[in-house]
Amino acid sequence: MSASSFSPGSTIGILGGGQLARMLCMEAKRMGYKTLVWTGGLEAPASALCDQVIELPFDDLNALQQFNELADVATAEFENIPRATLDAVEAAVALRPSAHAIATCANRELEKNFLRSQGVPCAPFWIISNAEELAAAMAELAGPGVLKTSAFGYDGKGQRKLQGDENPQEVWQAFQAPRAILEGFITFQAELSVMIARNANGEVRCFDVVENHHRHHILDLTIAPAPFAESVRQQAQDIATKIANAFDYIGIMGVEFFLTADQTLLVNEMAPRPHNSGHHTIDACATSQFEQQLRAVCNVPLGCTRLLSPAVMLNLLGDMWPAIEQAPNWIPLLADGSAALHLYGKKRAIERRKMGHITFLGDDALARANAIKKSLLSQGKD
């Protein structure tokens, strides 16, 4: 891939049209870039904000030709895009990050093997393709673990926790996946993540490490900065930098960690795109993760990642809506002058769907976030 740079006025092709693409389009418009969104035929909150949209499946050859002709440079909003589509785009347009990086992060087997090859610490794991391999792995693990599908797993989907005494034949038959990984279960003190950006010239910038809390296996709260020792935060940034350089990565990436009681960091997974745990950067940092994605993809100098204020990001899931098409009462929230509401333009509030987020700024951000969360859940469908 050439190290071409793209100035404002260029067209950014975005594979995917969800909320991440929507927020990327908003930053692109502010910076003077044009956007082309290929939705893949899915519901696309980004379509209302982009300059051009292709509302066809990712395997449509006419859509592919149109995308490649119109985009000056391309990126992806999510990783579960067919590899054939990624390769076909990359053959015609500068795709950043690369098809290899996106596809590796989309497949747990490839992801874990990559981490192992780079000497990056992660949970012990075994590759599983049949009941016999599962039985052998469970015997070697000799304790609790998590069985995960190799592909199409996110927000806790495609997973089953095992205690270690189950019948492997029955487990594998019920799991119904062609390939999987078995990971040793990690007892952790906290879940952390760091957003890292790298451009084609090799410039790297990390954002502050954050602490994440989950609800229903979906991100609930992000606390910035993470309230842990500087040595832990620096180690997380160093590991993320090692990963980005090993990939020759171009773009922004989220790296998630488990922090164990003895302060060991283990990489859980990587997201080759803007990440939910980086949304606070829109309101709390000198440069947002979305602006940084654009800067990295366009190979212009990266922005300052300084955290301007302590912040907490609260995810807004569909179970906070009183009804599928009835929004909560936002007036109490809007009375908080140090809270920023972001709604994604989704029409139907399905229970665990990400509908938006709120960023709270200030030293008391966590208390205010928890108070609003309690109020919203009391209004919601739960």
Coordinates of C-alpha atoms in Angstrom, one line a residue:
M1 CA 0.0 0.0 0.0
S2 CA 1.3 3.5 -0.9
A3 CA 1.7 6.1 1.8
S4 CA -0.6 8.6 -0.1
S5 CA -2.1 11.4 1.8
F6 CA -5.6 12.7 1.3
S7 CA -6.6 16.4 2.0
P8 CA -10.0 17.8 2.9
G9 CA -12.2 17.6 -0.1
S10 CA -11.3 14.0 -0.7
T11 CA -14.0 11.3 -0.6
I12 CA -13.8 8.8 2.3
G13 CA -15.5 5.5 1.4
I14 CA -16.9 3.8 4.5
L15 CA -17.9 0.1 4.5
G16 CA -20.9 0.0 6.8
G17 CA -23.5 2.5 7.8
G18 CA -24.2 2.1 11.5
Q19 CA -23.6 4.6 14.3
L20 CA -19.8 4.5 14.0
A21 CA -20.1 5.5 10.4
R22 CA -22.6 8.2 11.3
M23 CA -20.2 9.8 13.8
L24 CA -17.3 9.4 11.3
C25 CA -19.5 11.3 8.7
M26 CA -20.1 14.1 11.2
E27 CA -16.4 14.6 11.8
A28 CA -15.6 14.3 8.1
K29 CA -18.2 17.0 7.3
R30 CA -16.7 19.3 9.9
M31 CA -13.2 18.8 8.5
G32 CA -14.2 19.3 4.9
Y33 CA -14.1 15.7 3.7
K34 CA -16.8 14.0 1.6
T35 CA -18.2 10.7 2.6
L36 CA -19.5 7.7 0.7
V37 CA -21.3 5.0 2.7
W38 CA -21.9 1.5 1.5
T39 CA -24.5 0.1 3.9
G40 CA -24.4 -3.5 2.8
G41 CA -28.2 -3.3 2.5
L42 CA -28.6 -3.0 6.3
E43 CA -30.3 -0.2 8.3
A44 CA -28.0 2.7 8.1
P45 CA -28.1 5.6 10.6
A46 CA -25.2 7.1 8.6
S47 CA -27.2 7.5 5.4
A48 CA -28.8 10.7 6.6
L49 CA -25.4 12.4 7.1
C50 CA -23.2 11.1 4.3
D51 CA -22.7 12.8 1.0
Q52 CA -23.4 9.6 -1.1
V53 CA -24.9 6.2 -0.1
I54 CA -24.9 2.8 -1.7
E55 CA -27.7 0.7 -0.2
L56 CA -26.9 -2.7 -1.7
P57 CA -25.4 -5.9 -0.2
F58 CA -21.7 -6.3 0.1
D59 CA -21.6 -9.0 -2.5
D60 CA -23.2 -6.8 -5.2
L61 CA -20.7 -6.4 -8.0
N62 CA -22.3 -3.1 -9.3
A63 CA -22.1 -1.7 -5.8
L64 CA -18.5 -2.7 -5.6
Q65 CA -17.6 -1.0 -8.9
Q66 CA -19.5 2.2 -7.8
F67 CA -17.7 2.3 -4.4
N68 CA -14.3 1.8 -5.9
E69 CA -14.9 4.5 -8.6
L70 CA -16.1 7.1 -6.1
A71 CA -13.9 6.6 -3.1
D72 CA -10.4 8.2 -2.9
V73 CA -9.6 6.2 0.2
A74 CA -11.6 3.6 2.2
T75 CA -12.1 2.4 5.7
A76 CA -14.5 0.0 7.5
E77 CA -17.0 0.7 10.2
F78 CA -17.2 -2.9 11.5
E79 CA -15.1 -6.0 11.0
N80 CA -17.7 -8.5 9.8
I81 CA -17.5 -7.6 6.2
P82 CA -16.9 -10.5 3.7
R83 CA -13.2 -11.0 3.1
A84 CA -13.8 -11.1 -0.7
T85 CA -15.3 -7.6 -0.5
L86 CA -12.4 -6.3 1.5
D87 CA -9.9 -7.8 -1.0
A88 CA -11.8 -6.4 -4.0
V89 CA -11.9 -2.9 -2.5
E90 CA -8.2 -3.1 -1.5
A91 CA -7.2 -4.1 -5.0
A92 CA -8.7 -0.8 -6.3
V93 CA -8.5 1.7 -3.4
A94 CA -6.2 2.4 -0.5
L95 CA -8.1 0.5 2.3
R96 CA -7.1 1.6 5.7
P97 CA -6.8 -0.5 7.9
S98 CA -5.8 -3.3 5.6
A99 CA -8.1 -6.3 4.7
H100 CA -5.6 -8.5 6.5
A101 CA -5.9 -6.5 9.8
I102 CA -9.7 -6.3 9.6
A103 CA -10.1 -10.0 8.8
T104 CA -7.7 -11.0 11.6
C105 CA -9.7 -9.0 14.2
A106 CA -13.0 -10.4 12.9
N107 CA -11.9 -14.0 13.6
R108 CA -11.1 -15.1 17.1
E109 CA -8.9 -17.9 15.9
L110 CA -6.8 -15.6 13.6
E111 CA -6.7 -12.9 16.3
K112 CA -5.5 -15.2 19.1
N113 CA -2.9 -16.8 16.8
F114 CA -1.7 -13.3 15.8
L115 CA -1.3 -12.3 19.5
R116 CA 0.5 -15.6 20.3
S117 CA 2.9 -15.0 17.3
Q118 CA 3.8 -11.6 18.6
G119 CA 4.3 -12.7 22.2
V120 CA 1.4 -10.6 23.4
P121 CA -0.1 -11.9 26.6
C122 CA -3.6 -13.3 26.4
A123 CA -5.7 -16.0 28.0
P124 CA -4.6 -19.6 27.3
F125 CA -6.6 -20.9 24.3
W126 CA -7.2 -24.0 22.1
I127 CA -8.5 -24.2 18.6
I128 CA -11.6 -26.4 18.3
S129 CA -13.1 -28.0 15.2
N130 CA -14.8 -31.1 16.7
A131 CA -15.9 -32.8 19.9
E132 CA -12.6 -34.7 20.2
E133 CA -10.6 -31.6 20.2
L134 CA -12.9 -30.0 22.7
A135 CA -12.5 -33.0 25.0
A136 CA -8.7 -32.8 24.8
A137 CA -8.7 -29.1 25.4
M138 CA -11.0 -29.3 28.4
A139 CA -8.9 -32.1 29.9
E140 CA -5.7 -29.9 29.4
L141 CA -7.4 -26.8 30.8
A142 CA -8.8 -28.8 33.8
G143 CA -11.0 -25.9 35.0
P144 CA -13.5 -23.3 33.8
G145 CA -13.3 -21.8 30.4
V146 CA -15.3 -20.0 27.7
L147 CA -16.1 -21.6 24.4
K148 CA -16.4 -19.0 21.6
T149 CA -17.2 -19.1 18.0
S150 CA -14.3 -18.3 15.7
A151 CA -16.3 -15.8 13.7
F152 CA -19.2 -13.3 14.2
G153 CA -18.8 -12.8 17.9
Y154 CA -19.4 -9.5 19.7
D155 CA -21.2 -8.1 22.7
G156 CA -21.2 -11.5 24.4
K157 CA -22.7 -13.4 21.4
G158 CA -21.4 -16.7 20.3
Q159 CA -20.1 -17.7 23.7
R160 CA -20.7 -20.3 26.4
K161 CA -19.1 -20.6 29.7
L162 CA -18.0 -24.1 30.8
Q163 CA -17.2 -25.3 34.3
G164 CA -15.0 -28.1 33.0
D165 CA -17.2 -31.1 34.0
E166 CA -19.6 -31.0 31.0
N167 CA -19.8 -33.7 28.4
P168 CA -17.7 -32.4 25.4
Q169 CA -19.8 -34.3 22.9
E170 CA -23.0 -32.7 24.1
V171 CA -21.5 -29.3 24.4
W172 CA -20.1 -29.3 20.9
Q173 CA -23.3 -30.7 19.4
A174 CA -25.3 -27.9 21.1
F175 CA -22.8 -25.2 20.2
Q176 CA -23.4 -25.6 16.5
A177 CA -20.3 -23.8 15.1
P178 CA -17.9 -25.2 12.5
R179 CA -14.9 -23.8 14.4
A180 CA -14.4 -22.3 17.9
I181 CA -11.8 -21.5 20.5
L182 CA -11.8 -22.5 24.1
E183 CA -10.2 -19.9 26.4
G184 CA -9.3 -20.4 30.0
F185 CA -11.6 -18.4 32.2
I186 CA -9.8 -15.3 33.6
T187 CA -10.7 -14.0 37.0
F188 CA -10.1 -10.3 36.6
Q189 CA -10.0 -7.2 38.7
A190 CA -11.0 -4.9 35.9
E191 CA -11.6 -4.6 32.2
L192 CA -9.6 -1.9 30.5
S193 CA -9.2 -0.6 26.9
V194 CA -7.1 1.8 25.0
M195 CA -7.6 3.5 21.6
I196 CA -4.6 3.7 19.5
A197 CA -4.1 5.4 16.1
R198 CA -1.3 4.9 13.6
N199 CA -1.0 6.6 10.1
A200 CA 0.8 5.3 7.0
N201 CA 4.0 7.2 8.0
G202 CA 4.2 5.2 11.2
E203 CA 3.2 8.0 13.6
V204 CA 1.4 6.5 16.6
R205 CA -0.8 8.2 19.3
C206 CA -2.6 6.5 22.2
F207 CA -5.5 7.9 24.1
D208 CA -5.7 7.6 27.9
V209 CA -6.5 4.1 29.1
V210 CA -10.1 3.7 30.3
E211 CA -12.0 1.3 32.6
N212 CA -15.1 -0.5 31.2
H213 CA -18.2 -1.9 33.0
H214 CA -20.6 -4.2 31.2
R215 CA -24.3 -5.0 31.4
H216 CA -25.8 -8.0 29.6
H217 CA -22.3 -8.5 28.1
I218 CA -22.6 -5.1 26.4
L219 CA -20.5 -2.0 27.4
D220 CA -22.4 0.0 30.0
L221 CA -20.0 2.6 31.4
T222 CA -16.6 3.8 30.5
I223 CA -14.5 5.7 33.0
A224 CA -11.7 8.0 31.8
P225 CA -9.0 7.9 32.9
A226 CA -8.9 4.4 34.3
P227 CA -8.3 4.7 38.1
F228 CA -5.2 2.4 38.1
A229 CA -1.5 2.9 38.5
E230 CA 0.5 4.8 35.8
S231 CA 2.6 1.7 35.3
V232 CA -0.5 -0.3 34.3
R233 CA -1.8 2.4 32.0
Q234 CA 1.7 2.7 30.3
Q235 CA 1.9 -1.1 29.9
A236 CA -1.5 -1.1 28.1
Q237 CA -0.4 1.6 25.8
D238 CA 2.9 -0.2 25.1
I239 CA 1.1 -3.4 24.2
A240 CA -1.3 -1.6 22.0
T241 CA 1.6 0.1 20.2
K242 CA 3.3 -3.3 19.7
I243 CA 0.2 -4.7 18.1
A244 CA -0.3 -1.7 15.8
N245 CA 3.3 -1.8 14.6
A246 CA 3.2 -5.5 14.1
F247 CA 0.1 -5.1 11.8
D248 CA 1.7 -2.1 10.0
Y249 CA -1.7 -0.8 11.0
I250 CA -3.3 2.3 9.5
G251 CA -6.4 3.7 11.3
I252 CA -7.7 3.6 14.8
M253 CA -8.0 0.5 16.9
G254 CA -9.5 -0.4 20.2
V255 CA -7.5 -2.9 22.3
E256 CA -9.4 -4.5 25.2
F257 CA -7.6 -6.0 28.3
F258 CA -8.3 -8.0 31.4
L259 CA -6.4 -6.7 34.5
T260 CA -5.8 -9.5 37.0
A261 CA -5.4 -9.1 40.7
D262 CA -1.6 -9.3 40.4
Q263 CA -1.7 -6.4 37.9
T264 CA -1.1 -8.6 34.9
L265 CA -2.6 -7.3 31.6
L266 CA -4.1 -9.9 29.2
V267 CA -5.4 -8.8 25.8
N268 CA -9.0 -9.9 25.4
E269 CA -9.7 -8.7 21.8
M270 CA -9.0 -6.0 19.3
A271 CA -11.5 -3.8 17.3
P272 CA -10.0 -2.5 14.0
R273 CA -12.2 0.7 14.0
P274 CA -13.6 3.3 16.4
H275 CA -14.8 1.6 19.5
N276 CA -17.7 2.1 22.0
S277 CA -15.2 2.7 24.8
G278 CA -13.7 5.6 22.9
H279 CA -16.9 7.6 22.5
H280 CA -16.1 9.9 25.4
T281 CA -13.3 11.4 23.3
I282 CA -15.8 13.3 21.3
D283 CA -16.5 15.6 24.3
A284 CA -13.6 15.0 26.6
C285 CA -10.4 15.0 24.4
A286 CA -8.6 17.5 22.2
T287 CA -9.1 15.1 19.3
S288 CA -12.0 12.6 19.1
Q289 CA -11.4 9.0 18.0
F290 CA -13.4 9.7 14.9
E291 CA -11.3 12.7 13.9
Q292 CA -8.2 10.6 14.7
Q293 CA -9.5 7.8 12.4
L294 CA -9.9 10.3 9.6
R295 CA -6.4 11.7 10.2
A296 CA -4.9 8.2 10.2
V297 CA -6.7 6.9 7.2
C298 CA -5.9 10.1 5.2
N299 CA -2.3 9.9 6.4
V300 CA -2.1 13.4 7.8
P301 CA -0.5 14.3 11.1
L302 CA -2.4 12.7 14.1
G303 CA -4.2 15.0 16.6
C304 CA -3.5 15.6 20.3
T305 CA -5.0 12.9 22.5
R306 CA -5.0 14.9 25.7
L307 CA -7.9 14.2 28.0
L308 CA -9.4 17.7 28.8
S309 CA -11.6 16.5 31.7
P310 CA -12.4 13.4 33.7
A311 CA -15.3 11.7 31.9
V312 CA -17.8 8.9 32.0
M313 CA -19.6 7.5 29.0
L314 CA -23.0 5.8 29.6
N315 CA -24.3 3.6 26.9
L316 CA -28.0 3.9 26.1
L317 CA -29.6 0.6 25.3
G318 CA -33.1 -0.1 24.0
D319 CA -34.2 -1.3 27.4
M320 CA -34.1 2.3 28.6
W321 CA -36.8 3.3 26.2
P322 CA -40.4 3.1 27.6
A323 CA -41.6 1.5 24.4
I324 CA -40.1 0.5 21.0
E325 CA -40.9 3.8 19.4
Q326 CA -41.2 6.0 22.5
A327 CA -38.1 7.8 23.7
P328 CA -37.3 8.5 27.3
N329 CA -37.8 11.9 28.9
W330 CA -34.5 13.7 28.2
I331 CA -35.3 16.9 30.1
P332 CA -33.7 16.0 33.4
L333 CA -30.5 15.0 31.5
L334 CA -30.5 18.2 29.5
A335 CA -30.5 20.2 32.7
D336 CA -27.0 18.9 33.3
G337 CA -24.8 21.4 31.5
S338 CA -21.8 19.1 31.7
A339 CA -23.4 16.1 30.0
A340 CA -23.6 15.6 26.2
L341 CA -26.4 13.5 24.7
H342 CA -25.6 11.6 21.5
L343 CA -28.5 9.7 19.8
Y344 CA -27.9 7.5 16.7
G345 CA -31.1 8.0 14.8
K346 CA -32.3 4.5 15.1
K347 CA -36.1 4.1 14.7
R348 CA -36.9 1.1 17.0
A349 CA -35.6 0.6 20.5
I350 CA -35.0 -3.2 20.6
E351 CA -34.0 -4.3 24.2
R352 CA -30.2 -4.5 23.9
R353 CA -29.7 -2.3 20.9
K354 CA -27.3 0.6 21.2
M355 CA -29.5 3.7 20.7
G356 CA -27.0 6.3 21.8
H357 CA -24.7 7.4 24.6
I358 CA -24.2 10.2 27.1
T359 CA -20.8 11.7 28.1
F360 CA -20.6 13.2 31.6
L361 CA -17.7 15.5 32.3
G362 CA -16.2 16.5 35.7
D363 CA -14.9 14.9 38.9
D364 CA -18.4 13.7 39.8
A365 CA -19.2 12.3 36.4
L366 CA -19.6 8.7 37.6
A367 CA -22.2 9.6 40.3
R368 CA -24.2 11.7 37.8
A369 CA -24.0 8.9 35.2
N370 CA -25.3 6.3 37.7
A371 CA -28.1 8.6 38.7
I372 CA -29.3 9.1 35.1
K373 CA -28.8 5.4 34.4
K374 CA -31.1 4.5 37.3
S375 CA -33.7 7.0 36.2
L376 CA -33.7 5.8 32.6
L377 CA -33.9 2.1 33.6
S378 CA -36.9 3.0 35.8
Q379 CA -38.6 4.4 32.8
G380 CA -37.6 1.6 30.5
K381 CA -39.0 -1.8 29.4
D382 CA -36.9 -3.8 32.0

